[in-house]
Short mmCIF file of C-alpha atoms in Angstrom, two decimals:
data_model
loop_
_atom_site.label_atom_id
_atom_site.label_comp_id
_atom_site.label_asym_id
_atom_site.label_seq_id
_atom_site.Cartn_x
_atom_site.Cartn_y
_atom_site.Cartn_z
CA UNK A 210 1.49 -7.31 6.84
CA UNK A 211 3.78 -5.59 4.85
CA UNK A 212 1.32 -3.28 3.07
CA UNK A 213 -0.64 -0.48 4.44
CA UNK A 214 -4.71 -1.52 4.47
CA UNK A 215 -6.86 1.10 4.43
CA UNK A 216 -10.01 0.24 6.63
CA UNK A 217 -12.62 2.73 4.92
CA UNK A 218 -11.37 2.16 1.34
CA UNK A 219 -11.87 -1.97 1.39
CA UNK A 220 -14.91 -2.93 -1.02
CA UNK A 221 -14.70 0.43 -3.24
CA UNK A 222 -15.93 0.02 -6.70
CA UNK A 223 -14.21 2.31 -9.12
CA UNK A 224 -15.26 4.95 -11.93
CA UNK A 225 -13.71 6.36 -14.74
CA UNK A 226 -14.88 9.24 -17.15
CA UNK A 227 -17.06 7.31 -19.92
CA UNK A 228 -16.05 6.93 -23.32
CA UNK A 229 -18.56 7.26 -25.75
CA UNK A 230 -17.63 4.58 -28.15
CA UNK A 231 -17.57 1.57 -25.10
CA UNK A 232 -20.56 -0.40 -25.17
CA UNK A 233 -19.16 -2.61 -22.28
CA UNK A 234 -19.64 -2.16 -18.60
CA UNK A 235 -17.31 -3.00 -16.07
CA UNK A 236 -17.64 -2.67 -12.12
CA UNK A 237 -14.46 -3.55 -9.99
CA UNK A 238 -14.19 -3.48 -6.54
CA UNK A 239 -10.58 -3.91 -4.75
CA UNK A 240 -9.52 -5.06 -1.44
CA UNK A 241 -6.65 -4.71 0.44
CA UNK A 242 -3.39 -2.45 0.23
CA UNK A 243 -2.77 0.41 -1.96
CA UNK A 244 -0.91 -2.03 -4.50
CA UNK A 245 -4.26 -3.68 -5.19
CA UNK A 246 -6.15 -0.58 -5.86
CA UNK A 247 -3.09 0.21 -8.10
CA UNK A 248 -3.63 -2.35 -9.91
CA UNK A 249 -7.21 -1.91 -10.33
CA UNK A 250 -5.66 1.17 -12.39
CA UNK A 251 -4.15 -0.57 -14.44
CA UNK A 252 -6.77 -3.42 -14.79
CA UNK A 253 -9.45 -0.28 -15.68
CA UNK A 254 -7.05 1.13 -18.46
CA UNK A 255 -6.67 -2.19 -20.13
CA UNK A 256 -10.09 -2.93 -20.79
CA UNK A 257 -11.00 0.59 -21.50
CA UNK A 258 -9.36 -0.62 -24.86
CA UNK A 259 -11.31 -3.24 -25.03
CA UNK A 260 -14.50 -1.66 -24.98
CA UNK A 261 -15.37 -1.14 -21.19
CA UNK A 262 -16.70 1.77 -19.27
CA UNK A 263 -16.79 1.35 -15.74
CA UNK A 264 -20.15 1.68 -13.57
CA UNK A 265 -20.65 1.76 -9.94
CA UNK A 266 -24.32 -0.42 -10.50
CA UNK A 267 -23.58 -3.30 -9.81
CA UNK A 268 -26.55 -5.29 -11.62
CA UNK A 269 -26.07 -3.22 -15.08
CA UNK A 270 -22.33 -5.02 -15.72
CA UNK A 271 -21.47 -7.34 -18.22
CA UNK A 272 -17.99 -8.27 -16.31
CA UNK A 273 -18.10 -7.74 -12.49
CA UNK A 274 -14.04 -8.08 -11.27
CA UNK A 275 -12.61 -7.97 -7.39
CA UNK A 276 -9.45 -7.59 -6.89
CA UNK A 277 -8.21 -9.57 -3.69
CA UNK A 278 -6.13 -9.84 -1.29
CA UNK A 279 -4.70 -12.61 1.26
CA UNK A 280 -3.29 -11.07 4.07
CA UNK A 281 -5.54 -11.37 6.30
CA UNK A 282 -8.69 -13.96 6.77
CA UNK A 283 -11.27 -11.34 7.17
CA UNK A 284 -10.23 -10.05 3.81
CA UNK A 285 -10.61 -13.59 2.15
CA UNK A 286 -14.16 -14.05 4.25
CA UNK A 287 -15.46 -10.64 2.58
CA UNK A 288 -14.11 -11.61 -0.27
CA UNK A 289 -16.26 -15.21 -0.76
CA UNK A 290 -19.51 -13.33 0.42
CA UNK A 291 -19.29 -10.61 -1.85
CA UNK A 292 -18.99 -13.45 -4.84
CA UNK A 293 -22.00 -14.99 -3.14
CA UNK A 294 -23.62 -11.79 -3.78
CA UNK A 295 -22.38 -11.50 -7.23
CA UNK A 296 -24.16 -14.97 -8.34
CA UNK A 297 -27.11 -14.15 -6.69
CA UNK A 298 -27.79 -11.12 -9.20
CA UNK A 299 -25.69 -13.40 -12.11
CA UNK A 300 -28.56 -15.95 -11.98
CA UNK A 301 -31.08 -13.08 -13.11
CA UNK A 302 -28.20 -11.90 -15.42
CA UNK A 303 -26.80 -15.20 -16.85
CA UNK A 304 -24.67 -13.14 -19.48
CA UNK A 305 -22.83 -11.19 -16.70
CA UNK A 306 -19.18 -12.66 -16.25
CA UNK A 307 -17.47 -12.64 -12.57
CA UNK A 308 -13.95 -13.17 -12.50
CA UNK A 309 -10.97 -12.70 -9.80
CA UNK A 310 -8.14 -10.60 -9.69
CA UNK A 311 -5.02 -10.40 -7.62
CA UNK A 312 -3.43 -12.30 -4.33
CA UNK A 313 -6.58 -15.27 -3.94
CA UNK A 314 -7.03 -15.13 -7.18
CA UNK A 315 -3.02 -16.53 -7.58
CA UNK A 316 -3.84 -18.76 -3.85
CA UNK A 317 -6.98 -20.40 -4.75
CA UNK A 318 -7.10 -20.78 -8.47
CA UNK A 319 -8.30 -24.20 -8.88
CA UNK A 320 -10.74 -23.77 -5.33
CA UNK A 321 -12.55 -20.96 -7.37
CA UNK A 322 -12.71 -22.46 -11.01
CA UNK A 323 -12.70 -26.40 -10.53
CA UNK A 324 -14.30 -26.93 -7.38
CA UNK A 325 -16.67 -24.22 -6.23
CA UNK A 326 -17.59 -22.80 -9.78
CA UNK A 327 -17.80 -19.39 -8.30
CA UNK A 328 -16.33 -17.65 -10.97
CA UNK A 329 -15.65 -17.53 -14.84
CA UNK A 330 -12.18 -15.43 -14.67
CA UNK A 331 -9.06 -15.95 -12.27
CA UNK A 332 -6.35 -13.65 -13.17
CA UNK A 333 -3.18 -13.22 -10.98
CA UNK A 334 -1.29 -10.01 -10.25
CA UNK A 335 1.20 -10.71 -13.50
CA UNK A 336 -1.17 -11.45 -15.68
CA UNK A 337 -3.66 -8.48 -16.44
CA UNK A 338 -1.89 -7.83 -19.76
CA UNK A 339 -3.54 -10.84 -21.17
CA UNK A 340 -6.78 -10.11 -20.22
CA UNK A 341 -8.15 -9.26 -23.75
CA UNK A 342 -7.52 -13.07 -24.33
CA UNK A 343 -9.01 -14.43 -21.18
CA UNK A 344 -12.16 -12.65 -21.62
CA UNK A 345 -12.46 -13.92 -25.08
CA UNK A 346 -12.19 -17.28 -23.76
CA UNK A 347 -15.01 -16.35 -21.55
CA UNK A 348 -16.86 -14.69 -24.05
CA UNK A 349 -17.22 -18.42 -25.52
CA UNK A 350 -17.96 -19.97 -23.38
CA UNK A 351 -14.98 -21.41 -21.37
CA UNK A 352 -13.41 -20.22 -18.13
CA UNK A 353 -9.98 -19.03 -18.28
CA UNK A 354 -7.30 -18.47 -15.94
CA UNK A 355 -3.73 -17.25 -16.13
CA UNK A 356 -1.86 -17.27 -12.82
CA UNK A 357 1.88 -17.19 -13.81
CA UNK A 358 4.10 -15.47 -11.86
CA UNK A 359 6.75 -13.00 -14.08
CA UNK A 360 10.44 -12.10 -13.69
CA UNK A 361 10.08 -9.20 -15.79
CA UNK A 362 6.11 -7.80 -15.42
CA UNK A 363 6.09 -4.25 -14.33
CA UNK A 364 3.17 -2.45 -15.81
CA UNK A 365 5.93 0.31 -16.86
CA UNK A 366 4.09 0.63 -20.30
CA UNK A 367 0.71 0.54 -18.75
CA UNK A 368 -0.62 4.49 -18.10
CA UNK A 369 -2.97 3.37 -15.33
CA UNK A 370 -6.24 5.61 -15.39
CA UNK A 371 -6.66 7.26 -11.77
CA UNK A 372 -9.99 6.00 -10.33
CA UNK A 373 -11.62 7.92 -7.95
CA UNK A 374 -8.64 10.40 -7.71
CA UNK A 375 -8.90 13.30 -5.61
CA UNK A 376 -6.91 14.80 -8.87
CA UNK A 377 -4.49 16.00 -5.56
CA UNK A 378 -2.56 12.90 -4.89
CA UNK A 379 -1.50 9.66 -6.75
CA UNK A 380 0.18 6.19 -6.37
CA UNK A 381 3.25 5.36 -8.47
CA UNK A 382 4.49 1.97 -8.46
CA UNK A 383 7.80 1.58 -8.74
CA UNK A 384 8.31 -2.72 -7.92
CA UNK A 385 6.22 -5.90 -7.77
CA UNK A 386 6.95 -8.87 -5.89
CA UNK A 387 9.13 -9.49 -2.47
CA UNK A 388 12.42 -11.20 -2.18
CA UNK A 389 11.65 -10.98 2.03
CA UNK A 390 10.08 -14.43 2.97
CA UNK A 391 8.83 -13.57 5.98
CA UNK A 392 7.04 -16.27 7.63
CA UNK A 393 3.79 -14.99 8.23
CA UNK A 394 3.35 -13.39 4.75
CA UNK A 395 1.93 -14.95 1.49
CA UNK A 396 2.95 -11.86 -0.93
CA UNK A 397 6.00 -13.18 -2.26
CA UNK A 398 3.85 -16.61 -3.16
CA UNK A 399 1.18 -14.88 -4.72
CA UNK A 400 2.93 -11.43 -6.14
CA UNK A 401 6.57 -13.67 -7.14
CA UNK A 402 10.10 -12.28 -6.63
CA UNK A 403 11.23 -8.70 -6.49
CA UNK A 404 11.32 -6.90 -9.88
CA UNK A 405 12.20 -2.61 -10.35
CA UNK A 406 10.73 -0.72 -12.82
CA UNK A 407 12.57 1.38 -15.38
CA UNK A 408 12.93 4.57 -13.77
CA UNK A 409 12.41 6.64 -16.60
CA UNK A 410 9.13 5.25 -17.21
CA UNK A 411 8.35 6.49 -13.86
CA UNK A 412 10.00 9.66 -14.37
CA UNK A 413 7.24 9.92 -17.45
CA UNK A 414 3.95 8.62 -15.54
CA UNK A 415 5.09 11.41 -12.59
CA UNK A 416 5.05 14.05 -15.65
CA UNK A 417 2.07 12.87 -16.77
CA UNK A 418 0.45 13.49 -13.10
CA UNK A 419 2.38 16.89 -12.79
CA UNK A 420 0.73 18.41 -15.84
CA UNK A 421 -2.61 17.49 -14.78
CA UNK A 422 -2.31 19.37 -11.85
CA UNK A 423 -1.21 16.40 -9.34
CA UNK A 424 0.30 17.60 -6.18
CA UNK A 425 1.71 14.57 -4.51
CA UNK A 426 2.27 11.34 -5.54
CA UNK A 427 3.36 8.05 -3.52
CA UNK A 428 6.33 5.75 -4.76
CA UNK A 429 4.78 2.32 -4.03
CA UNK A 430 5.91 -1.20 -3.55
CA UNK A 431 5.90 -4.17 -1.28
CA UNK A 432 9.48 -3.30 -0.22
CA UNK A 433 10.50 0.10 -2.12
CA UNK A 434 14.04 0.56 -0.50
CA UNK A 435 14.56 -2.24 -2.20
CA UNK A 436 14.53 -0.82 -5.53
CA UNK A 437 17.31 -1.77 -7.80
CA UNK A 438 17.22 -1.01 -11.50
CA UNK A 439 20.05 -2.44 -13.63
CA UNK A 440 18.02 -2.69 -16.86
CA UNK A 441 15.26 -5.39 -15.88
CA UNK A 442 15.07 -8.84 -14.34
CA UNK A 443 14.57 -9.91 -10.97
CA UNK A 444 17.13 -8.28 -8.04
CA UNK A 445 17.93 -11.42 -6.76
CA UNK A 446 19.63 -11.70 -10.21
CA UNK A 447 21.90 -8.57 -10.40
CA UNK A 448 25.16 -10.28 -9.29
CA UNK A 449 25.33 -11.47 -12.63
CA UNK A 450 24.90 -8.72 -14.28
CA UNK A 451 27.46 -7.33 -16.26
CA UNK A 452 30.32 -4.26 -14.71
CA UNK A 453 28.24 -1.83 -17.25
CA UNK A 454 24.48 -2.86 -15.96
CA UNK A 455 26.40 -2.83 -12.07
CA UNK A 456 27.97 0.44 -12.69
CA UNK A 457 24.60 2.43 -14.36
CA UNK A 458 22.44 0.94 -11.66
CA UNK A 459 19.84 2.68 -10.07
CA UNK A 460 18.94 2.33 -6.04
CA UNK A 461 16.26 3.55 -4.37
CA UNK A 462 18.09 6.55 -2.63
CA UNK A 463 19.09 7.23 -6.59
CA UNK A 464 15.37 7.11 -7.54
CA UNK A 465 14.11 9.23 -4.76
CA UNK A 466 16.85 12.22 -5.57
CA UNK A 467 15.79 11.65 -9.54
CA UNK A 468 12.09 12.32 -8.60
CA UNK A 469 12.81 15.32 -6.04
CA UNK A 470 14.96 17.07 -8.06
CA UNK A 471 13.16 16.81 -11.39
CA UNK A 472 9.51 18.07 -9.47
CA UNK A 473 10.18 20.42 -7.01
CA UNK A 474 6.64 21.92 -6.55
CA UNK A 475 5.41 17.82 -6.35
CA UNK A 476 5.25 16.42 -2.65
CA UNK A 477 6.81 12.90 -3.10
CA UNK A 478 5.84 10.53 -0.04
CA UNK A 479 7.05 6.38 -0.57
CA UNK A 480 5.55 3.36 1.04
CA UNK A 481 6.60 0.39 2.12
CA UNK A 482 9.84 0.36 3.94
CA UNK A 483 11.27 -2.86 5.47
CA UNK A 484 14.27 -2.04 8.62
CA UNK A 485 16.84 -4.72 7.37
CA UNK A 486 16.71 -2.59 3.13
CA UNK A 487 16.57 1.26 5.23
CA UNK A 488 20.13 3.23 4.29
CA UNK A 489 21.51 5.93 5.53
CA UNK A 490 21.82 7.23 1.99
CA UNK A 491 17.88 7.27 1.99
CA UNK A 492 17.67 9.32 4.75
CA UNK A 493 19.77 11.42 3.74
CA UNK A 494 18.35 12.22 0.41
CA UNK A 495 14.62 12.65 2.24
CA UNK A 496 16.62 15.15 4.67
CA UNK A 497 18.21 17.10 1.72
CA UNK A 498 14.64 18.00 -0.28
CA UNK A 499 12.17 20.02 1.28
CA UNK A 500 9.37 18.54 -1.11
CA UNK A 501 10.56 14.61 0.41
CA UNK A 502 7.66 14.11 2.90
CA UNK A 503 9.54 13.52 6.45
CA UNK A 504 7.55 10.46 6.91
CA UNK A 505 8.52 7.02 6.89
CA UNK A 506 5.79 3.22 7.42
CA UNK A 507 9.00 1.29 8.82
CA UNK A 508 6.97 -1.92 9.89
CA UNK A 509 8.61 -3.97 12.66
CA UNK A 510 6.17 -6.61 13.71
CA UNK A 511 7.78 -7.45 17.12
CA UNK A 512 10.14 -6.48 19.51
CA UNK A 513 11.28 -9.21 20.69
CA UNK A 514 14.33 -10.62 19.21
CA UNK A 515 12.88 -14.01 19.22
CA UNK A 516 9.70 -13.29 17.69
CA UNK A 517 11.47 -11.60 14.65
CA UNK A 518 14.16 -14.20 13.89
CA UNK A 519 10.47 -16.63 14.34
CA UNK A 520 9.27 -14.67 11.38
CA UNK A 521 12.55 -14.71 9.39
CA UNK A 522 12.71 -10.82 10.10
CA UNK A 523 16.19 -10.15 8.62
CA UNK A 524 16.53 -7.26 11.16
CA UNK A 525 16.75 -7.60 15.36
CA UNK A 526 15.43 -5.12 17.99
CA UNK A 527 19.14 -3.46 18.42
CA UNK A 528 19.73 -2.63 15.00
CA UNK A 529 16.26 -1.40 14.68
CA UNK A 530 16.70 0.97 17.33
CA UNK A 531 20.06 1.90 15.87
CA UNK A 532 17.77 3.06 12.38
CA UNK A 533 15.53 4.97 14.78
CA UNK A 534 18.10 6.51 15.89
CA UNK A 535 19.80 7.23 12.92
CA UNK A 536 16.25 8.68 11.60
CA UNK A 537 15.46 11.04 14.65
CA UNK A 538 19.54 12.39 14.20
CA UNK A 539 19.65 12.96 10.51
CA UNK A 540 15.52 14.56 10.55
CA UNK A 541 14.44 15.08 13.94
CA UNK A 542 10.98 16.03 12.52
CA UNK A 543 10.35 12.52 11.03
CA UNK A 544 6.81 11.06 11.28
CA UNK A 545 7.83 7.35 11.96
CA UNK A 546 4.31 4.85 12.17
CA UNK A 547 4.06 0.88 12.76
CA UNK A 548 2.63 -2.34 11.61
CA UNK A 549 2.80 -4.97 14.66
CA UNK A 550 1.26 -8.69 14.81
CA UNK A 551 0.42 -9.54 18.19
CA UNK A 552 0.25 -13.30 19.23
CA UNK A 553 2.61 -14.38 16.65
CA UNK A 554 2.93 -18.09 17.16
CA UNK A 555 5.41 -19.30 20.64
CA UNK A 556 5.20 -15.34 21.54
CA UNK A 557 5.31 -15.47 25.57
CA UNK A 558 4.28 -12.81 27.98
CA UNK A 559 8.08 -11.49 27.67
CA UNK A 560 8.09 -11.29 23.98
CA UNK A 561 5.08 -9.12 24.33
CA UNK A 562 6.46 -6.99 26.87
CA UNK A 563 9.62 -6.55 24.22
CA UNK A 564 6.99 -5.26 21.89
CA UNK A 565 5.56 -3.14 24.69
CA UNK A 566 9.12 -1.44 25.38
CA UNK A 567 10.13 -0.65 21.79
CA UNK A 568 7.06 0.68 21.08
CA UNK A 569 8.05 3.13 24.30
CA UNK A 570 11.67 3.65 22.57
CA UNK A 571 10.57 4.74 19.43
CA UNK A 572 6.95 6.10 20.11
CA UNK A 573 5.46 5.89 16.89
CA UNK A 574 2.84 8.36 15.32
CA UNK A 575 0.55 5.91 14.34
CA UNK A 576 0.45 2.30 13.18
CA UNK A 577 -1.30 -0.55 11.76
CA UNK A 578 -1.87 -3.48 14.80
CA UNK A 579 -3.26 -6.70 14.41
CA UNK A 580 -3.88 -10.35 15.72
CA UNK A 581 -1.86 -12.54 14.41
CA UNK A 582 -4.12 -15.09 12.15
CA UNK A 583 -2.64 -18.27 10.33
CA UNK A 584 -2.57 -17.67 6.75
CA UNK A 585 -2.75 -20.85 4.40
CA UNK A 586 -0.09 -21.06 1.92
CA UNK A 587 2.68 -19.08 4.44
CA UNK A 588 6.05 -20.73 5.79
CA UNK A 589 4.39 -20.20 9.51
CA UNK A 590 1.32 -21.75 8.48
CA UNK A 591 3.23 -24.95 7.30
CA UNK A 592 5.97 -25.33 10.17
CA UNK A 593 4.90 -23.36 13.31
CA UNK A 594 1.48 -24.48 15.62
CA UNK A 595 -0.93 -21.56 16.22
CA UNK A 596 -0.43 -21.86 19.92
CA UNK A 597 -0.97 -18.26 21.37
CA UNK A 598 -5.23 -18.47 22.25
CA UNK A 599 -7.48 -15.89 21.13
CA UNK A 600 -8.65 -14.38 24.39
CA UNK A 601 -4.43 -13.79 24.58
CA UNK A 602 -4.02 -12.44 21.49
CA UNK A 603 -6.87 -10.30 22.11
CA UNK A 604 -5.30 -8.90 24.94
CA UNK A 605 -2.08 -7.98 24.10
CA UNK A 606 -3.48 -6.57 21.06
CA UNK A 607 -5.59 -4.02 22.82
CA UNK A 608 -2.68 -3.21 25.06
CA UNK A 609 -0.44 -2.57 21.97
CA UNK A 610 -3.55 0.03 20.69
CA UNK A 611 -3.56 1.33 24.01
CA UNK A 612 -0.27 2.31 24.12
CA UNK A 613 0.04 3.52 20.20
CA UNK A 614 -3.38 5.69 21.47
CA UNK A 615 -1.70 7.06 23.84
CA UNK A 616 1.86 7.62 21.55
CA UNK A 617 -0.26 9.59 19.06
CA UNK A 618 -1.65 11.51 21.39
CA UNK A 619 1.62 12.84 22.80
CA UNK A 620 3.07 13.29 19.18
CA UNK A 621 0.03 15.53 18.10
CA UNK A 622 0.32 17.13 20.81
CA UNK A 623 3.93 18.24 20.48
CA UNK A 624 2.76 20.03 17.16
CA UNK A 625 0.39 22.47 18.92
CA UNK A 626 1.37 26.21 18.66
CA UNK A 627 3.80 25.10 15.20
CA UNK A 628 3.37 25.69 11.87
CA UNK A 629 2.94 23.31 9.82
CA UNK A 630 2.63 23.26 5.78
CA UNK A 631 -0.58 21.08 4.48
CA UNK A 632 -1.90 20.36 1.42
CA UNK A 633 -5.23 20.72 0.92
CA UNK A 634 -7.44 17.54 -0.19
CA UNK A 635 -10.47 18.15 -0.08
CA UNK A 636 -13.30 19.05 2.35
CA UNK A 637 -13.06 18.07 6.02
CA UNK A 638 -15.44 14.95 6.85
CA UNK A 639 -17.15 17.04 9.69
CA UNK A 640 -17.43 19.60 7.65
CA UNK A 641 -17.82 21.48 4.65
CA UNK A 642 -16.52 24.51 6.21
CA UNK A 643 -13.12 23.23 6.77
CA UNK A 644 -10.32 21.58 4.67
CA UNK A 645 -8.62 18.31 5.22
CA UNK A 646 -4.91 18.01 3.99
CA UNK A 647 -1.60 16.51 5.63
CA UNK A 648 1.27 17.79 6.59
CA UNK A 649 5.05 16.73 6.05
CA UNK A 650 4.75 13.92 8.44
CA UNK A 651 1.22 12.05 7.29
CA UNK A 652 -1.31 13.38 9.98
CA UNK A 653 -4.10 15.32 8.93
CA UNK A 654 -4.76 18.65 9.61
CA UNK A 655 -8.25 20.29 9.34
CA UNK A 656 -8.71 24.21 9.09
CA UNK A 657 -11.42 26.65 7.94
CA UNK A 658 -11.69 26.97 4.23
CA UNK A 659 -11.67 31.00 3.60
CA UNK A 660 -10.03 32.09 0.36
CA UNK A 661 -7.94 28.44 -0.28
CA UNK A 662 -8.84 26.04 -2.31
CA UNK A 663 -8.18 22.39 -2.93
CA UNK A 664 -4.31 21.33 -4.26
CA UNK A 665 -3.09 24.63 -2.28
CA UNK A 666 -0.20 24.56 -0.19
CA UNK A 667 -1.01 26.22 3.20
CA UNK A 668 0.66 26.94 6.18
CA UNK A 669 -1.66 26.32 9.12
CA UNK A 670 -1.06 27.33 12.43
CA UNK A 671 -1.90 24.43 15.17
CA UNK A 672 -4.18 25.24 18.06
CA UNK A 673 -5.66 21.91 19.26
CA UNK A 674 -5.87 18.66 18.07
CA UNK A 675 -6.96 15.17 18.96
CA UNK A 676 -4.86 11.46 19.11
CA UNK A 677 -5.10 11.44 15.22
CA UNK A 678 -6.06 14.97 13.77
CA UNK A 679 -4.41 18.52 13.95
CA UNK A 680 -6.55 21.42 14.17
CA UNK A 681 -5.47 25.27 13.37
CA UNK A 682 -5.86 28.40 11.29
CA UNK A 683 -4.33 29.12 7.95
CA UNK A 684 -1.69 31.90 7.94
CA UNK A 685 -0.44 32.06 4.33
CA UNK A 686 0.71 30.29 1.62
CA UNK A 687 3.43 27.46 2.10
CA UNK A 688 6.88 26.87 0.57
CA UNK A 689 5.36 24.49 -1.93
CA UNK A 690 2.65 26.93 -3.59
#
């Protein structure tokens, strides 16, 4: 749960500017958080070398890839039909190859390859580098898999190709894997242990993005305030590092005030944050750069104090409260949104009023919610009985939306009759009239188009809104232009 999913992005098949010279087609769809369709990226620019063009036809591909994700069982169920789909067309196209990427692909490895026969291809989240072998294997014949885990894979030499881009905003990632084996989460069995990037190569794929006219760009990981750079290797490893490594160390607060400072016309925005990694020295750096989106995804899960030591939460209720607090002091402005599981396994009537009540303390702008469902493979899966009923979980999961409705609702709100600066993405979904962008805290803001145009900076002026949009007039050019 650790990882934003985006409900109208899940199933997208990505496209890429043709080259000429590829006689190849590839068509990849991706599935859950914005780590997997980073990786699709990267997935997209390694086989461009190898001959591939992507297309968004699905019978006119020689290698059809989707790249998973675990989290949740509805994303696994999708998953399986959509490979039931892609064997119904392979039987009229017995040349086209199907293989799996990502989280299920590192799960259910054998399941796919040994005992369904679903697939030709299983490739794990470490592995895509050796995909110019695997599909050779394929290509004669044989499946292939390669699900190793890495200490040291990154992708920091990989420029991933930006599918589907907006050409306005961009992901970044800046660490793989997750030291924080929380109960109900299978990322740190299926994505390995915490590794940071160099941050110069980051430094040079943010470059890259700036002179193409990027605007924003979000720093992404399973657990970014993590981020510890002491010249590779896993974190769990740097107290043995040597006094020199220690000393010329990099930290997330480090990284963030390296990025701001070197693109100050760039919007830089991170994602995920996890309560117990949070430092003051973070928030501190986001307060000192105007071009640091005030807007932090601090997940808590529960708030009860029983729940979260249940779920190995290295964090309890107080000392989140004491971050909140510590967030609305330092920027009082801060856009501050949720992920919450409701019906996590022994979770009584109290625990759920706990929830209930922090969710009144902090009143967040908008959050992820869901039911909690077993996930095979996960510490709570193995040791803890799935006891809470569904009608239950139901229940207090529509109160928790409830509430969060009403939440965002207040905190839009509180923006009418400000001004707010937005960057503009594109054209409004209602219409083509009005721009869509966001402003400093995440929410979008829609406004009519006059003289602007997309990847402008624009100071709107707030007249109405709704529980999850801002509405206004332009008034000028932002800070930012």
């Amino acid at each position: 749960m650790e990882k934003i999913i985006d409900e109208s992005k899940q199933g997208t098949s990505l496209v890429i500017e043709a080259n000429e010279k590829n006689a190849r087609k590839l068509y990849i769809e991706s599935y859950g958080c914005q780590m997997n369709f980073s990786d699709s990226e990267i997935v997209a620019s390694i086989l461009a070398k190898e001959g591939f063009n992507t297309t968004q036809i699905l019978e006119e591909a020689d290698l059809v890839l989707v790249n998973t994700c675990s989290i949740r069982e509805k994303a696994e169920q999708t998953i399986r039909k959509r490979l039931e789909q892609f064997n119904a067309v392979k039987r009229h196209r017995p040349a086209m190859k199907v293989g799996v990427l990502g989280c299920m692909a590192e799960r259910l490895k054998h399941k796919f390859l040994e005992e369904e026969h679903i697939v030709d291809l299983v490739v794990g989240p470490d592995a895509y580098k050796d995909l110019p072998n695997l599909l050779e294997e394929i290509d004669n014949g044989r499946e292939a898999i390669n699900v190793i885990l890495s200490k040291e894979e990154t992708y920091a030499d990989i420029s991933p190709i930006r599918l589907n881009s907006n050409g306005i905003t961009a992901f970044v990632s800046i660490t793989r894997g997750c030291d924080n084996m929380c109960t109900f989460c299978v990322v740190p069995f299926t994505r390995g242990r915490e590794r940071s990037r160099d941050p110069q190569s980051i430094i040079n794929e943010i470059n890259d993005l700036y002179e193409r006219g990027f605007k924003e760009i979000t720093l992404l990981g399973q657990n970014v305030d993590s981020y510890l750079w002491y010249g590779g290797g896993l974190k769990k490893d740097f107290d043995k590092a040597s006094d020199i490594q220690k000393a010329t160390s990099v930290n997330f607060a480090q990284l963030l005030d390296l990025v701001a400072s070197r693109f100050p016309k760039m919007r830089i925005r991170f994602s995920t944050s996890n309560p117990q990694d949070m430092t003051l020295d973070v928030i501190h750096t986001m307060a000192q750069y105007h071009n640091i989106c005030k807007s932090i995804h601090l997940p808590v899960q529960s708030g009860s104090n029983r729940i979260l030591q249940a779920m190995n939460r290295l964090h309890t209720r107080e000392e989140y409260f004491e971050l909140i607090d510590n967030i609305r002091r330092i920027i009082p402005e801060c856009g501050i949104s949720q992920d919450m599981i409701a019906g996590f396994p022994t979770e009584t009537e109290q625990d759920h009023q706990d929830t209930l009540s922090l969710m009144q303390y902090v009143k967040y702008d908008f959050g992820f919610m869901f039911a909690y469902s077993e996930r095979p493979g996960t510490l709570a899966a193995r040791k803890i009985e799935d006891d809470i009923p569904e009608e239950v979980k139901k229940r207090r999961l529509a109160e928790i939306i409830d509430l969060q409705q009403q939440h965002s609702m207040e905190r839009t709100q509180a923006q009418i009759g400000k001004i707010v600066e937005v960057l503009v993405e594109g054209n409004s979904k209602k219409s083509d009239q009005h721009w869509m962008g966001r402003n400093t805290q995440n929410t979008v803001v829609v406004f009519p188009k006059e003289n602007y145009r997309k990847g402008d900076f624009v100071n709107v002026k707030i007249t109405s809104c709704t529980s999850t949009t801002l509405i206004g007039e332009a008034i000028g050019y932002g800070q930012m232009q």
